[in-house]
């Protein structure tokens, strides 16, 4: 067997989907992709096929929507010693629907302006895993919760459609000091850091970056046509306002 610390290792694992995996659009929830990847990773570690390393950053690319199916999912994992890349797709599909990358190195930090939307992260006992700290999946979900609270004003500016007006294209999460289970919430702050023609980027800092950060790219989405769309003037106005410190 090749050494997983040095030689590229390619592995496959299949698992079933659940109804609880879906969001309000009947697509697989963004957090669940990381759950799929983590499950496959744990299976390979338990079998001695992968080294049990601690990742410092996790990137998830959402390539196309995944709907509920009785067809099992296949997670294809490739480990080159410093990065574990996992592609997720139905077992009958050759093209990936999502790609998860675990890296030993943190994601590059960028400047984050002041202001933004504050959010209290409440750690639940069920979020805690090995070492009595929140799992990477839980931290990824904290980023999603903070992001949703921040983007709520932009959704309102866009009128009808609500959450369906945007989809997440990619999330880059850098893990910092761990989240322990406690009564008091941890502070988070989400700021709009880029506005493009059809997409924008929001950055969430956990405890001002001490406990990590998440950068998410959101794309305007036409629910009826099922494709990306240009941001409208009202959305751009709200987003541009949030670009500057308040």
Coordinates of C-alpha atoms in Angstrom, one line a residue:
X1 CA 0.0 0.0 0.0
X2 CA 1.3 3.5 -0.8
X3 CA 2.3 5.8 2.0
X4 CA -0.6 8.3 2.4
X5 CA 1.8 10.9 3.7
X6 CA 3.9 11.1 0.5
X7 CA 2.3 9.3 -2.5
X8 CA -1.0 10.4 -4.1
X9 CA -3.8 8.0 -2.9
X10 CA -7.1 7.7 -4.7
X11 CA -10.0 6.1 -2.8
X12 CA -13.8 5.7 -3.3
X13 CA -16.6 5.4 -0.8
X14 CA -20.4 5.2 -1.4
X15 CA -23.1 6.3 1.0
X16 CA -26.9 6.8 0.8
X17 CA -28.7 10.2 0.9
X18 CA -31.4 11.2 3.5
X19 CA -34.5 13.5 3.4
X20 CA -32.9 15.6 6.1
X21 CA -30.0 16.4 3.7
X22 CA -32.2 18.9 1.7
X23 CA -32.7 22.6 2.0
X24 CA -35.8 24.8 1.1
X25 CA -35.0 24.5 -2.6
X26 CA -35.0 20.7 -2.3
X27 CA -31.3 20.7 -3.0
X28 CA -28.7 19.2 -0.7
X29 CA -27.9 21.7 2.1
X30 CA -24.4 23.2 1.7
X31 CA -23.3 21.9 5.1
X32 CA -24.2 18.4 4.2
X33 CA -21.6 18.1 1.5
X34 CA -18.9 18.5 4.2
X35 CA -20.7 15.8 6.2
X36 CA -20.5 13.5 3.2
X37 CA -16.8 14.2 2.7
X38 CA -16.1 13.8 6.5
X39 CA -17.9 10.4 6.5
X40 CA -15.8 9.1 3.6
X41 CA -12.6 10.5 5.2
X42 CA -13.4 8.8 8.5
X43 CA -14.0 5.5 6.8
X44 CA -10.7 5.6 5.0
X45 CA -8.8 6.7 8.2
X46 CA -10.4 3.8 10.2
X47 CA -9.3 1.4 7.4
X48 CA -5.7 2.7 7.6
X49 CA -6.0 4.0 4.0
X50 CA -5.6 7.7 5.0
X51 CA -3.5 9.4 7.6
X52 CA -5.5 11.1 10.4
X53 CA -4.2 14.6 10.0
X54 CA -5.7 17.8 11.3
X55 CA -6.7 20.2 8.5
X56 CA -6.2 23.9 9.0
X57 CA -8.4 25.0 6.1
X58 CA -11.4 23.5 4.2
X59 CA -12.6 24.7 0.8
X60 CA -16.0 23.6 -0.6
X61 CA -16.9 24.2 -4.2
X62 CA -20.6 23.8 -5.1
X63 CA -20.5 22.9 -8.8
X64 CA -24.2 21.9 -9.5
X65 CA -27.3 21.3 -7.4
X66 CA -27.7 17.8 -6.0
X67 CA -31.3 16.4 -5.6
X68 CA -32.5 13.6 -3.4
X69 CA -32.2 10.2 -5.1
X70 CA -32.1 6.5 -4.2
X71 CA -28.9 6.3 -6.2
X72 CA -26.0 6.2 -3.7
X73 CA -23.4 9.0 -3.6
X74 CA -19.8 8.3 -4.5
X75 CA -17.0 10.3 -2.7
X76 CA -13.7 10.0 -4.6
X77 CA -10.8 11.0 -2.4
X78 CA -7.3 11.9 -3.6
X79 CA -4.6 12.6 -1.0
X80 CA -1.2 14.0 -2.0
X81 CA 0.2 14.3 1.5
X82 CA -0.6 18.0 2.1
X83 CA -4.1 18.2 0.6
X84 CA -7.1 15.8 0.5
X85 CA -9.4 16.5 -2.4
X86 CA -12.8 14.8 -2.4
X87 CA -15.3 14.9 -5.3
X88 CA -18.9 14.1 -4.6
X89 CA -21.4 12.9 -7.2
X90 CA -24.1 10.3 -7.7
X91 CA -22.5 6.9 -8.3
X92 CA -23.9 7.0 -11.9
X93 CA -22.3 10.3 -12.7
X94 CA -18.8 11.0 -14.0
X95 CA -19.0 14.7 -13.3
X96 CA -18.6 16.0 -9.7
X97 CA -21.4 18.0 -8.1
X98 CA -19.2 19.3 -5.3
X99 CA -15.5 19.4 -4.4
X100 CA -14.1 19.5 -0.9
X101 CA -10.4 20.2 -0.2
X102 CA -8.8 19.7 3.2
X103 CA -5.4 21.5 3.5
X104 CA -2.7 21.5 6.1
X105 CA -2.1 25.2 5.3
X106 CA -4.5 28.0 6.3
X107 CA -6.3 29.9 3.5
X108 CA -4.7 33.3 2.7
X109 CA -6.0 36.2 4.8
X110 CA -7.4 39.3 3.2
X111 CA -8.2 42.7 4.7
X112 CA -11.6 42.9 6.3
X113 CA -13.2 46.3 6.9
X114 CA -14.9 47.2 10.1
X115 CA -18.7 47.2 10.6
X116 CA -20.8 44.4 9.1
X117 CA -23.4 42.3 10.8
X118 CA -22.8 40.8 14.2
X119 CA -24.0 37.3 15.1
X120 CA -23.8 35.2 18.3
X121 CA -22.6 31.7 17.8
X122 CA -24.2 29.3 20.2
X123 CA -22.3 26.0 20.5
X124 CA -24.6 23.0 21.2
X125 CA -23.5 19.9 22.9
X126 CA -24.2 17.9 19.7
X127 CA -21.7 20.1 17.9
X128 CA -18.9 18.8 20.0
X129 CA -16.7 15.9 18.8
X130 CA -13.2 14.6 19.7
X131 CA -11.4 16.7 22.3
X132 CA -14.7 18.3 23.5
X133 CA -14.6 21.0 20.8
X134 CA -16.8 21.8 17.9
X135 CA -16.2 19.7 14.8
X136 CA -15.3 21.3 11.4
X137 CA -18.8 20.5 10.2
X138 CA -20.2 22.5 13.1
X139 CA -17.9 25.5 12.4
X140 CA -18.9 25.4 8.8
X141 CA -22.5 25.5 9.9
X142 CA -21.8 28.5 12.2
X143 CA -20.4 30.3 9.1
X144 CA -23.6 29.5 7.2
X145 CA -25.8 30.8 10.0
X146 CA -23.9 34.1 10.3
X147 CA -23.9 34.5 6.5
X148 CA -27.6 34.0 6.3
X149 CA -28.3 36.6 9.0
X150 CA -26.0 39.1 7.1
X151 CA -27.5 38.5 3.7
X152 CA -31.1 38.8 4.9
X153 CA -31.2 42.6 4.2
X154 CA -30.0 42.0 0.6
X155 CA -32.7 39.4 0.1
X156 CA -35.3 41.9 1.2
X157 CA -34.0 44.5 -1.2
X158 CA -34.5 42.1 -4.1
X159 CA -38.2 41.7 -3.4
X160 CA -39.9 38.3 -4.0
X161 CA -37.8 35.2 -4.0
X162 CA -36.1 35.5 -0.6
X163 CA -33.4 32.9 -0.1
X164 CA -33.9 31.5 -3.6
X165 CA -32.4 34.7 -5.1
X166 CA -28.8 33.6 -4.2
X167 CA -26.8 30.3 -4.2
X168 CA -23.4 29.7 -2.7
X169 CA -20.7 28.9 -5.2
X170 CA -17.7 28.4 -2.8
X171 CA -16.8 28.6 0.8
X172 CA -13.2 28.8 2.1
X173 CA -13.0 28.1 5.9
X174 CA -9.9 28.6 8.0
X175 CA -9.9 27.0 11.4
X176 CA -8.5 28.9 14.4
X177 CA -8.7 28.3 18.1
X178 CA -11.4 25.7 18.9
X179 CA -15.0 26.3 20.0
X180 CA -15.6 24.7 23.3
X181 CA -19.1 23.9 24.6
X182 CA -20.2 26.7 26.9
X183 CA -23.2 28.8 27.9
X184 CA -21.9 32.1 26.5
X185 CA -22.0 32.5 22.8
X186 CA -19.0 33.4 20.7
X187 CA -19.0 36.6 18.7
X188 CA -19.0 36.6 14.9
X189 CA -19.0 39.4 12.3
X190 CA -19.9 39.2 8.6
X191 CA -18.8 41.8 6.1
X192 CA -19.4 42.2 2.4
X193 CA -15.8 42.3 0.9
X194 CA -16.5 42.2 -2.9
X195 CA -19.4 43.1 -5.2
X196 CA -19.3 41.9 -8.8
X197 CA -21.8 41.9 -11.7
X198 CA -23.6 38.6 -10.8
X199 CA -21.8 37.6 -7.5
X200 CA -20.5 39.0 -4.3
X201 CA -18.2 37.8 -1.5
X202 CA -18.9 37.9 2.3
X203 CA -16.3 37.2 5.0
X204 CA -17.2 36.0 8.4
X205 CA -14.7 36.5 11.3
X206 CA -15.1 34.3 14.4
X207 CA -14.0 36.3 17.5
X208 CA -12.3 38.8 15.1
X209 CA -10.4 35.9 13.4
X210 CA -9.1 34.3 16.6
X211 CA -11.3 31.3 16.1
X212 CA -11.1 31.3 12.3
X213 CA -12.8 32.9 9.3
X214 CA -14.9 31.9 6.4
X215 CA -15.1 33.5 2.9
X216 CA -18.2 32.7 0.8
X217 CA -18.9 33.6 -2.8
X218 CA -22.7 34.0 -3.5
X219 CA -24.2 34.1 -7.0
X220 CA -27.5 35.7 -8.1
X221 CA -29.9 32.9 -9.0
X222 CA -33.0 32.8 -11.1
X223 CA -35.1 30.1 -9.5
X224 CA -37.6 29.7 -12.5
X225 CA -34.8 29.5 -15.1
X226 CA -32.5 27.6 -12.8
X227 CA -29.4 29.6 -13.8
X228 CA -27.3 32.5 -12.6
X229 CA -28.5 36.1 -13.0
X230 CA -27.1 39.6 -12.8
X231 CA -27.6 41.4 -9.5
X232 CA -30.3 44.0 -9.7
X233 CA -29.8 47.7 -8.8
X234 CA -31.4 47.5 -5.3
X235 CA -29.2 44.5 -4.4
X236 CA -26.1 46.1 -5.6
X237 CA -26.9 49.3 -3.6
X238 CA -27.3 47.4 -0.4
X239 CA -24.2 45.3 -1.0
X240 CA -22.1 48.4 -2.0
X241 CA -23.2 50.2 1.2
X242 CA -21.9 47.2 3.3
X243 CA -18.5 47.4 1.5
X244 CA -17.6 50.5 3.5
X245 CA -17.0 50.5 7.3
X246 CA -20.0 51.9 9.2

